[in-house]
PDB file of C-alpha atoms and ligand atoms in Angstrom:
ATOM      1  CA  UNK A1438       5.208  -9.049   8.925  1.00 87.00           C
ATOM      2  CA  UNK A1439       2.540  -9.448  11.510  1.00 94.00           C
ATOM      3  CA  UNK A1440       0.668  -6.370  12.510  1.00 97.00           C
ATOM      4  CA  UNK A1441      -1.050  -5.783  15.677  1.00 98.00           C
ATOM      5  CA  UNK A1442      -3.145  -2.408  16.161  1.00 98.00           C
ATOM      6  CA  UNK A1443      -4.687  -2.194  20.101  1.00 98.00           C
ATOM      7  CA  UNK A1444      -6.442   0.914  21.244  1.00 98.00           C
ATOM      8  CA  UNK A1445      -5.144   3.307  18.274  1.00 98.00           C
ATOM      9  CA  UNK A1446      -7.036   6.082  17.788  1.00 98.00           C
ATOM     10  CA  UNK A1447      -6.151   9.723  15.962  1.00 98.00           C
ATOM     11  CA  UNK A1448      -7.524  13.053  16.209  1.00 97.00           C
ATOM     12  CA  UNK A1449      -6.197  15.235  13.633  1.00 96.00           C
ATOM     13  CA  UNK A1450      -6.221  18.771  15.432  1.00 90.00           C
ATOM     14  CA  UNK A1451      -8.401  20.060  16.885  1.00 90.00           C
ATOM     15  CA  UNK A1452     -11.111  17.350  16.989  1.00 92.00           C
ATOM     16  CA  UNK A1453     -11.326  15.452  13.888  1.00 96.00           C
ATOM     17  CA  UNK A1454     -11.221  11.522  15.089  1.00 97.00           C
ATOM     18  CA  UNK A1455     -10.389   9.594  12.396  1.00 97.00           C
ATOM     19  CA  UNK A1456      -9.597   6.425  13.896  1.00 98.00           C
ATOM     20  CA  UNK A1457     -11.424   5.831  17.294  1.00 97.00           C
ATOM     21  CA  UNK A1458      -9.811   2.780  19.501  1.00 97.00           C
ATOM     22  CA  UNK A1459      -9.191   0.574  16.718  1.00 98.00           C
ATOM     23  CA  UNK A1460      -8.162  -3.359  17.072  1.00 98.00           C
ATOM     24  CA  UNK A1461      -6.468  -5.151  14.609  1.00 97.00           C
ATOM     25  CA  UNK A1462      -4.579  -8.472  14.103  1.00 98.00           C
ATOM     26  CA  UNK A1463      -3.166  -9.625  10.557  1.00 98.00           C
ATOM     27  CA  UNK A1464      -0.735 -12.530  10.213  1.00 97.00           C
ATOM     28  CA  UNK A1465       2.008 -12.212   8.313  1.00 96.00           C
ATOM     29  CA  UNK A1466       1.175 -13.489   4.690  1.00 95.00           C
ATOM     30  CA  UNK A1467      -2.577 -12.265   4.736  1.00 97.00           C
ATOM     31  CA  UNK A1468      -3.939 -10.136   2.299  1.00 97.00           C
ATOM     32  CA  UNK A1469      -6.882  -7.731   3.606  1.00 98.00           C
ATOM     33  CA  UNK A1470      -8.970  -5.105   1.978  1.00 97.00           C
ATOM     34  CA  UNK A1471      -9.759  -2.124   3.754  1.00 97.00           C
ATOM     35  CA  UNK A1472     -13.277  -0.723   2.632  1.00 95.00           C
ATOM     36  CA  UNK A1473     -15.849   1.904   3.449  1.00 94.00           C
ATOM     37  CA  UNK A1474     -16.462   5.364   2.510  1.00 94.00           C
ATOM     38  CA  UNK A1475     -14.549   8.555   2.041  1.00 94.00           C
ATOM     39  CA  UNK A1476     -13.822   9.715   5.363  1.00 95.00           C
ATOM     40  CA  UNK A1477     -13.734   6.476   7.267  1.00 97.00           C
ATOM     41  CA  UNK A1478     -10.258   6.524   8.246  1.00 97.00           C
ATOM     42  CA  UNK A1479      -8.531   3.719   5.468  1.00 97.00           C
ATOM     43  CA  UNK A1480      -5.990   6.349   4.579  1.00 96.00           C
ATOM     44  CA  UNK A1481      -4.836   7.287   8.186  1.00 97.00           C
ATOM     45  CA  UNK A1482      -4.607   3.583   9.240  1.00 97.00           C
ATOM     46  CA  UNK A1483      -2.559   3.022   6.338  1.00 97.00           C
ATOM     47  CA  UNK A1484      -0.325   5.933   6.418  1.00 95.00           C
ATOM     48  CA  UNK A1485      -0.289   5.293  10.475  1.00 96.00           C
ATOM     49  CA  UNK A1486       1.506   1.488   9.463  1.00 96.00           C
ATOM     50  CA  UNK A1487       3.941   3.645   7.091  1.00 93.00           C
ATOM     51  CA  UNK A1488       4.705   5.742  10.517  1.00 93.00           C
ATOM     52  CA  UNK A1489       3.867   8.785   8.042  1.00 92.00           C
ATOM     53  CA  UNK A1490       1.431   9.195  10.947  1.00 94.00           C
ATOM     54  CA  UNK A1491       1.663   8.240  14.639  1.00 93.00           C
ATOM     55  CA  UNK A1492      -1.368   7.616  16.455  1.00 96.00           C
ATOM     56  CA  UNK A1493      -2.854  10.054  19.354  1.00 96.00           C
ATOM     57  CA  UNK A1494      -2.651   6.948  21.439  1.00 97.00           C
ATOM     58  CA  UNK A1495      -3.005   3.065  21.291  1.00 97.00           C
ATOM     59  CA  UNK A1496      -0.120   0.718  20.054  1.00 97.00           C
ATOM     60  CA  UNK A1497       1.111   0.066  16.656  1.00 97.00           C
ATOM     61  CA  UNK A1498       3.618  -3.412  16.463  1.00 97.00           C
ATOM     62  CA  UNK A1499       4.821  -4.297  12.976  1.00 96.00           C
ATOM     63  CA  UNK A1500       6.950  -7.115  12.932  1.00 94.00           C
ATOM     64  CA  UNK A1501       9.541  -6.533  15.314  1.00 93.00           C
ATOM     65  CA  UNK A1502       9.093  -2.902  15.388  1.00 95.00           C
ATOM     66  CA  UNK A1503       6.616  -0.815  18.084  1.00 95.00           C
ATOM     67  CA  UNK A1504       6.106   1.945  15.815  1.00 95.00           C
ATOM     68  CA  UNK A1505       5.294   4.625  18.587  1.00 92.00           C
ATOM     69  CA  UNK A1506       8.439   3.777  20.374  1.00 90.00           C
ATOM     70  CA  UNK A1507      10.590   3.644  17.341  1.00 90.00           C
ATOM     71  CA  UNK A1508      13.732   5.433  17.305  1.00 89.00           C
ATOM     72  CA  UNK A1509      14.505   7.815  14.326  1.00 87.00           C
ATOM     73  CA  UNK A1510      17.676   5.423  13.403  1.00 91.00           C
ATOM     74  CA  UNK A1511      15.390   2.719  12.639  1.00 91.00           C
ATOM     75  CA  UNK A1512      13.147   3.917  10.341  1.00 91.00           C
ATOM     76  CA  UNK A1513      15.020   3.621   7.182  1.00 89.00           C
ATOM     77  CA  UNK A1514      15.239   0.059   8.406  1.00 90.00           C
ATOM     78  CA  UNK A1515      11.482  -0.315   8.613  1.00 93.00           C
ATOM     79  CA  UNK A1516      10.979   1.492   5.855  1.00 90.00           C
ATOM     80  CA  UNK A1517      13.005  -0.999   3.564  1.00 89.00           C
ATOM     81  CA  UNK A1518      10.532  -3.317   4.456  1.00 93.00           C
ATOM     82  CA  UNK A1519       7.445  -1.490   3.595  1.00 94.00           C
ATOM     83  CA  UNK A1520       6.519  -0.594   0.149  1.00 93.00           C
ATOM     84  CA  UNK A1521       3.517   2.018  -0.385  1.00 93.00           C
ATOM     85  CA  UNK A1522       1.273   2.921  -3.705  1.00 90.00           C
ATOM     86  CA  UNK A1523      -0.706   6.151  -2.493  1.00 84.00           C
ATOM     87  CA  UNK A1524      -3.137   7.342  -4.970  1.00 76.00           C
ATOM     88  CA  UNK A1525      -0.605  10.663  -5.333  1.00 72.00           C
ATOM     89  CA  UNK A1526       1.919   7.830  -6.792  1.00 75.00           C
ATOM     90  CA  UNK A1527       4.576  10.614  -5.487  1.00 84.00           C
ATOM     91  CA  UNK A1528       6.733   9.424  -7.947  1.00 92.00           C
ATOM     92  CA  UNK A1529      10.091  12.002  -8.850  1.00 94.00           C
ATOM     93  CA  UNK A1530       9.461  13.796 -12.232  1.00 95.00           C
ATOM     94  CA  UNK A1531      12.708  14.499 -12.997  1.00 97.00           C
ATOM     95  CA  UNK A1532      13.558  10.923 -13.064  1.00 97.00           C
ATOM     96  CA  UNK A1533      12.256   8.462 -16.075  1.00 98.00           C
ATOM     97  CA  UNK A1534      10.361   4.973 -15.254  1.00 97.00           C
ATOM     98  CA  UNK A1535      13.485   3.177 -15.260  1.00 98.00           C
ATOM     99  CA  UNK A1536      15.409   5.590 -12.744  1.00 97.00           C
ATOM    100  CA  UNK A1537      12.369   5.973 -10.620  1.00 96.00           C
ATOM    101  CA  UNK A1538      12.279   2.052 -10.221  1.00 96.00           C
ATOM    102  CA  UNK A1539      16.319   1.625 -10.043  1.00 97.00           C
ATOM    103  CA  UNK A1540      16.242   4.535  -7.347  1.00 93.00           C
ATOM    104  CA  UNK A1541      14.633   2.600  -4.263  1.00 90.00           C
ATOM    105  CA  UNK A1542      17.364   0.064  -4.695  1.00 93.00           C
ATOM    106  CA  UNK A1543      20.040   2.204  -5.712  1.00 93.00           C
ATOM    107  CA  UNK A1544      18.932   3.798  -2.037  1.00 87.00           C
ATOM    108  CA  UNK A1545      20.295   0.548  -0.676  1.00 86.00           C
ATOM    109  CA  UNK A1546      22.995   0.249  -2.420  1.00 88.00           C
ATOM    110  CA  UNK A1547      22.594  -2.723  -4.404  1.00 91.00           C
ATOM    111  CA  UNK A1548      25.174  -3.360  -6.833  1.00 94.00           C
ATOM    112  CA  UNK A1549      24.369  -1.557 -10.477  1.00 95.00           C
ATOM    113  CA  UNK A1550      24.386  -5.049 -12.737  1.00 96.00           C
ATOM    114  CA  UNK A1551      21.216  -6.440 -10.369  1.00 96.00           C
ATOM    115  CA  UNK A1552      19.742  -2.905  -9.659  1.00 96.00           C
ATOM    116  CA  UNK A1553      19.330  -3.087 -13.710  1.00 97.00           C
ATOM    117  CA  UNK A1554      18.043  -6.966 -14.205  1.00 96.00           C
ATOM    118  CA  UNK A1555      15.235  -6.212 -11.052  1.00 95.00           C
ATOM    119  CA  UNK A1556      14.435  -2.810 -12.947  1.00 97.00           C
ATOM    120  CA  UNK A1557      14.345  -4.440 -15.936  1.00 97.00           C
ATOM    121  CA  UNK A1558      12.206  -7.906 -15.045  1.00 94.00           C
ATOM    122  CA  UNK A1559       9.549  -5.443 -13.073  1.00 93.00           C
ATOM    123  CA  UNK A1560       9.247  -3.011 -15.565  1.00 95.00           C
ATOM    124  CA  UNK A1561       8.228  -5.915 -17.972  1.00 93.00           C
ATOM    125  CA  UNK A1562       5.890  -7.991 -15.772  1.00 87.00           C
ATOM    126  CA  UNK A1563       4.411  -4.444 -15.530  1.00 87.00           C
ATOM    127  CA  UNK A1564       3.992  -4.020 -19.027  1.00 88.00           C
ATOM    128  CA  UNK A1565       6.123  -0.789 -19.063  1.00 95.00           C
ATOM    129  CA  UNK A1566       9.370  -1.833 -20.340  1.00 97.00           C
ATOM    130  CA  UNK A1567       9.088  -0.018 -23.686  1.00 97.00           C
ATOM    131  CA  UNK A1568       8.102   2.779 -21.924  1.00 97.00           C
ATOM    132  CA  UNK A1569      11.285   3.280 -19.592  1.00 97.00           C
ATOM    133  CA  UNK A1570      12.819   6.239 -20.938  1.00 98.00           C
ATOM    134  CA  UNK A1571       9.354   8.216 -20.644  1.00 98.00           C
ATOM    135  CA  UNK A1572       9.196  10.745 -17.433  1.00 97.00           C
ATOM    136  CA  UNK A1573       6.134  10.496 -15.343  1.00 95.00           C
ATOM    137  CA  UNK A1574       4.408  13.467 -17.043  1.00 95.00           C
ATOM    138  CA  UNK A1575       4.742  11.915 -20.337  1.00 97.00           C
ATOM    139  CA  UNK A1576       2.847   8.884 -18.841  1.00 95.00           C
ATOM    140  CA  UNK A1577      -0.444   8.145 -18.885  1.00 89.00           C
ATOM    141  CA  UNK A1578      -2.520   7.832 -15.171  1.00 83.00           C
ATOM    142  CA  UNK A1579      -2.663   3.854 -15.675  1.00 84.00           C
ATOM    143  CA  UNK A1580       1.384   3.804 -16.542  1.00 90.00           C
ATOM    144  CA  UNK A1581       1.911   5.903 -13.575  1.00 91.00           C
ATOM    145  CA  UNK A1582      -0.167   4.247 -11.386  1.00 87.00           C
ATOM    146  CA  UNK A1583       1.911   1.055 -12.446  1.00 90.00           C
ATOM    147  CA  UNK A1584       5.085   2.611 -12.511  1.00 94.00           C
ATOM    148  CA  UNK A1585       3.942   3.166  -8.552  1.00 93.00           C
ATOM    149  CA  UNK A1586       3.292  -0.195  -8.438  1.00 91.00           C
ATOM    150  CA  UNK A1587       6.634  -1.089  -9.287  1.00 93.00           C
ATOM    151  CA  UNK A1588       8.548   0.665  -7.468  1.00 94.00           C
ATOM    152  CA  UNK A1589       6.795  -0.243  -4.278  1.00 93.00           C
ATOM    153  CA  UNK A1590       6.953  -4.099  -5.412  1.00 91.00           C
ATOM    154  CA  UNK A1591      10.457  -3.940  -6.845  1.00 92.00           C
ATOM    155  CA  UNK A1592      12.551  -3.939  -3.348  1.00 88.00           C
ATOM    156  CA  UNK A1593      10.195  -7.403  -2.576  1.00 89.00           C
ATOM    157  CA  UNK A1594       9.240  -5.860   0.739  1.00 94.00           C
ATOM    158  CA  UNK A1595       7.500  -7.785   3.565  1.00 95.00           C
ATOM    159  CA  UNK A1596       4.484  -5.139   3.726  1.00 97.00           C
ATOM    160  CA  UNK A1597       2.943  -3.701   1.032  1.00 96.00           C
ATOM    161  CA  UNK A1598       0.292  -0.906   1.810  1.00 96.00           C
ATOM    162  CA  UNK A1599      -2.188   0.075  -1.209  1.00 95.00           C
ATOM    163  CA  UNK A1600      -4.307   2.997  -0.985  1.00 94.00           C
ATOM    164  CA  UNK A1601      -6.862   2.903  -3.680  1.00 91.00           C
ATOM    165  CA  UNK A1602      -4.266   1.149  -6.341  1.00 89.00           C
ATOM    166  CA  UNK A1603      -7.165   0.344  -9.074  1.00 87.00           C
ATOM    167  CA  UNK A1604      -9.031   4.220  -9.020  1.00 83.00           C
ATOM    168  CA  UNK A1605      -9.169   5.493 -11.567  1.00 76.00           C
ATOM    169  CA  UNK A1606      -8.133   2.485 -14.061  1.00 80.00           C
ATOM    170  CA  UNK A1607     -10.184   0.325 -16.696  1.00 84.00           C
ATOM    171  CA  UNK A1608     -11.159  -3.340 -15.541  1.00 87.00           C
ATOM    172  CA  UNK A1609      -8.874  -5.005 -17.526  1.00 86.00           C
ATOM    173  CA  UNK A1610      -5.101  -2.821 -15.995  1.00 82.00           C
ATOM    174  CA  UNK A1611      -7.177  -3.263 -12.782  1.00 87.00           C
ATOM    175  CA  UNK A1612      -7.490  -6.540 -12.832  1.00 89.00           C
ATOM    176  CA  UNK A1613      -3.489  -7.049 -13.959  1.00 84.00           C
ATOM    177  CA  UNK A1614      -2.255  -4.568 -11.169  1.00 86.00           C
ATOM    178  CA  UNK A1615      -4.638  -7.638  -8.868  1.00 91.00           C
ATOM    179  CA  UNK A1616      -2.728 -10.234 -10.256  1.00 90.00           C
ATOM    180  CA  UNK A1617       0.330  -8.833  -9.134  1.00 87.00           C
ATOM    181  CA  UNK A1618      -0.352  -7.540  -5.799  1.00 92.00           C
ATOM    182  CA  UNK A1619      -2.039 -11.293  -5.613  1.00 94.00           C
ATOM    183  CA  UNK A1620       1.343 -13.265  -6.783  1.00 89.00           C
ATOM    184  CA  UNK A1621       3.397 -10.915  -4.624  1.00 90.00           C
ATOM    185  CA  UNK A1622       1.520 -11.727  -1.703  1.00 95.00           C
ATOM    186  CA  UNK A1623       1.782 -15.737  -2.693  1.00 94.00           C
ATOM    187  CA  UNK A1624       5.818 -15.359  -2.203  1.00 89.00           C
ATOM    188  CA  UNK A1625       5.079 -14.110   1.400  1.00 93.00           C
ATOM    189  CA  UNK A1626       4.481 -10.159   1.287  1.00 95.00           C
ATOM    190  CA  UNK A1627       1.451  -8.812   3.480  1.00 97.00           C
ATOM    191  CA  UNK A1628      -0.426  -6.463   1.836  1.00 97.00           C
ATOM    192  CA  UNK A1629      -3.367  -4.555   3.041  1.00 98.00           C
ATOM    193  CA  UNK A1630      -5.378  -2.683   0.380  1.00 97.00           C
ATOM    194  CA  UNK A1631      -8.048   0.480   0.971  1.00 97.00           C
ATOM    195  CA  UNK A1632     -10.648   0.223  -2.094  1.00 95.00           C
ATOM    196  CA  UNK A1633     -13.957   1.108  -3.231  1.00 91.00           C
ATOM    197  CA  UNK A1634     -13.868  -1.103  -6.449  1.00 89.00           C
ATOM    198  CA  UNK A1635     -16.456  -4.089  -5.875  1.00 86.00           C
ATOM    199  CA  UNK A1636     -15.037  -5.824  -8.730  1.00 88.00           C
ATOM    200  CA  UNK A1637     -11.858  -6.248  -7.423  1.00 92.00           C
ATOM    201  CA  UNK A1638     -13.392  -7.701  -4.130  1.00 92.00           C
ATOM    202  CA  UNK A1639     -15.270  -9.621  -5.726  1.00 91.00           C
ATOM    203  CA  UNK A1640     -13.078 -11.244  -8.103  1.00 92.00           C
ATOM    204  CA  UNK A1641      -9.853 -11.531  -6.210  1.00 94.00           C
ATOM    205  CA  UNK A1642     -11.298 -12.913  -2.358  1.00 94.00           C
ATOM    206  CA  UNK A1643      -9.546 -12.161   0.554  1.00 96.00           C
ATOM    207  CA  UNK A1644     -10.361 -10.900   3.921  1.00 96.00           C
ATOM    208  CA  UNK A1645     -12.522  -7.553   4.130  1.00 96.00           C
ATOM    209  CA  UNK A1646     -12.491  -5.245   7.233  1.00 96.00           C
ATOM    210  CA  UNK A1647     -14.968  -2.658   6.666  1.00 95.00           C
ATOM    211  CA  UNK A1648     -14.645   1.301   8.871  1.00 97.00           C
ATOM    212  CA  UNK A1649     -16.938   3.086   9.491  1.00 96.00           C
ATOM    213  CA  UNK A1650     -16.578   6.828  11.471  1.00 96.00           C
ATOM    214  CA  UNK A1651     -12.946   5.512  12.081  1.00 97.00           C
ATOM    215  CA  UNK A1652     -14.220   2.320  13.546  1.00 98.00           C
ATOM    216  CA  UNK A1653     -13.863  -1.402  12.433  1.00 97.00           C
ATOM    217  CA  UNK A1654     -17.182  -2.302  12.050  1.00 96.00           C
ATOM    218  CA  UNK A1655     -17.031  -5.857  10.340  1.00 94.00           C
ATOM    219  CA  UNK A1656     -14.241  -8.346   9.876  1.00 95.00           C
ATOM    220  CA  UNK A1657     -14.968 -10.645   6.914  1.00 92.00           C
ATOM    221  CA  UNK A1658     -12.220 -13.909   6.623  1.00 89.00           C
ATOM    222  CA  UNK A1659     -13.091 -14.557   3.226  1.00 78.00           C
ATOM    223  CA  UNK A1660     -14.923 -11.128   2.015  1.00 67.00           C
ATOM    224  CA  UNK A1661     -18.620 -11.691   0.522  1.00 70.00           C
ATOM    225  CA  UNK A1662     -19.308  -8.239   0.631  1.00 72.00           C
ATOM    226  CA  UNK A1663     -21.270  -5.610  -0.856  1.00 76.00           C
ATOM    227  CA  UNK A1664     -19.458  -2.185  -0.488  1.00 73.00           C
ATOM    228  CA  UNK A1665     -22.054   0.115  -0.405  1.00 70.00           C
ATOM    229  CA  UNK A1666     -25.088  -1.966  -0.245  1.00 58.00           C
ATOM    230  CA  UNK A1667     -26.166  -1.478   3.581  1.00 48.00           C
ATOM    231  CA  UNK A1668     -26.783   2.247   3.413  1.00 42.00           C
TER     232      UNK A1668
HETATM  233  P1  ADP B3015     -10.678   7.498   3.938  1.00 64.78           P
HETATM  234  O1  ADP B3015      -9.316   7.095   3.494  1.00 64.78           O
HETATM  235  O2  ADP B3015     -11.527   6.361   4.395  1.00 64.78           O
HETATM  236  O3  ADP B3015     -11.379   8.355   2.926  1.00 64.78           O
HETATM  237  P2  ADP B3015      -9.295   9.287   5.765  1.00 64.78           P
HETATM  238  O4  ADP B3015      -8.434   8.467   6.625  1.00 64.78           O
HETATM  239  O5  ADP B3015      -8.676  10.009   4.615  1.00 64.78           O
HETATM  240  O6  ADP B3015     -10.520   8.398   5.253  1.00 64.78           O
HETATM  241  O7  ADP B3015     -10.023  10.382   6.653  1.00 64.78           O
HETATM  242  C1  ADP B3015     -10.612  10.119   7.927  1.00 64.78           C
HETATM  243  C2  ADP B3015     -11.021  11.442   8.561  1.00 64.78           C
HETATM  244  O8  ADP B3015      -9.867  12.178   8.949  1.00 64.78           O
HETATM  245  C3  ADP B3015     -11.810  12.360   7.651  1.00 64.78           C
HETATM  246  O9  ADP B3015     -12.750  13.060   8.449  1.00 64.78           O
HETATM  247  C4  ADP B3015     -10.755  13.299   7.127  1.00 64.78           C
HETATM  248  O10 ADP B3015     -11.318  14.550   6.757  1.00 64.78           O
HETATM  249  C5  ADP B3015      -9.848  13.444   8.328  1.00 64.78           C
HETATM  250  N1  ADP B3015      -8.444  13.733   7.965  1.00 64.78           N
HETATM  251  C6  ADP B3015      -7.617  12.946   7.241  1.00 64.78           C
HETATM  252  N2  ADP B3015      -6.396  13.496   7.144  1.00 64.78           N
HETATM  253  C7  ADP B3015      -6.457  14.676   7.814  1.00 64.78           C
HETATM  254  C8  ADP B3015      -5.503  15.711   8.105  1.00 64.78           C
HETATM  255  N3  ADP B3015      -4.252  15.652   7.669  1.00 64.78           N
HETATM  256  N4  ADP B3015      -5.933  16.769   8.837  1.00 64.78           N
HETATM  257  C9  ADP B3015      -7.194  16.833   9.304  1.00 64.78           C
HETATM  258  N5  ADP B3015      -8.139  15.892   9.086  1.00 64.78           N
HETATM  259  C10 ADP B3015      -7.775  14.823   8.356  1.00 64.78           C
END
């Protein structure tokens, strides 16, 4: 989906600004990497395109939706569409991989015999097939952060929004959970990405915005860019 941002900014009460009259075009199909440091506003911009968040002002147009103007009735809708890794994973304990997985499409009631070959064909890609019958606890961080991964990818949504989806993971799962979110954005998916891993920026190109006190503060097409290496 294309995604416009003009004007948003957010103050988180009573005076925090965490976004300060941000501009923003992606195209639909573009992959972009949102960088700086803790505190520059990545996670509200992204949880303001999941409409977890609504800006204090400015516009917010997703695809066909104005997110500010949206009506409750229409935000499972959007929602279907979006698929989100936070680095909380939020994933339900007292399901197992499998049912956590089977559970977004089960919420859209797609018949049981494809619900289980999607679960099933994700799960493996993911390398976590063997481990389906394993609750979240019983997981390791870098299965959970995958099982995230594929629950947000399973549903093939049009956006996919990434906060931080390599922390805290060795080079080599981080650079498989890349090769995903790369090959799912090949078959058409946006997905915008907040990280702080060079590597990853380094190795898999694509465009890098950089904020800075809430504020875009460079647009890279084709990122050459060193995180941290201005300051
Ligand atoms: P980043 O993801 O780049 O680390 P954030 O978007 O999390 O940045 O934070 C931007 C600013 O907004 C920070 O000053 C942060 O403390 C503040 N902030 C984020 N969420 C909240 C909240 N729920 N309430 C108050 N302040 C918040």
């Amino acid at each position: 989906m294309d995604i416009r941002m003009a004007g948003v900014t957010k103050i988180f009460h009573p005076d925090i600004v965490a976004l300060e009259d941000v501009y923003l075009n992606v195209k639909r199909g573009e992959f972009v990497y949102f960088v700086g440091h803790t505190g520059s506003g990545k996670t509200t911009l992204l949880r303001m395109l999941n409409r977890e968040l609504s800006p204090s002002s400015g516009q917010i147009i997703v695809g066909k939706y104005n997110l500010r103007k949206m009506r409750l009735g229409q935000l499972p809708f959007y929602r279907r569409q979006v698929g989100v890794v936070f680095q909380d994973f939020k994933l339900l304990p007292h399901l197992n991989a499998a049912e956590n997985v089977a559970f977004v499409l089960e919420a859209i009631g797609m018949p049981g015999r494809q619900v289980a070959e999607r679960v099933k064909a994700i799960l493996t890609r993911l390398d976590l097939w063997k481990r389906r019958f394993l609750y979240p606890e019983q997981m390791s961080g870098g299965e959970q952060q995958r099982l995230a991964i594929a629950r947000a990818v399973v549903n093939m949504p049009s956006l996919l929004i990434a906060d931080e989806p390599t922390g805290n993971l060795d080079m080599e799962t981080a650079e498989s959970i890349m090769d995903i979110l790369f090959s799912i954005n090949a078959s058409g998916t946006t997905v915008l990405m907040a990280t702080h891993n060079q590597y990853v920026v380094d190795a898999f190109r694509a465009r890098v915005i950089r904020l800075s006190g809430g504020r875009i503060v460079s647009d890279e097409p084709r990122g050459e860019v060193e995180l941290y290496g201005d300051l």
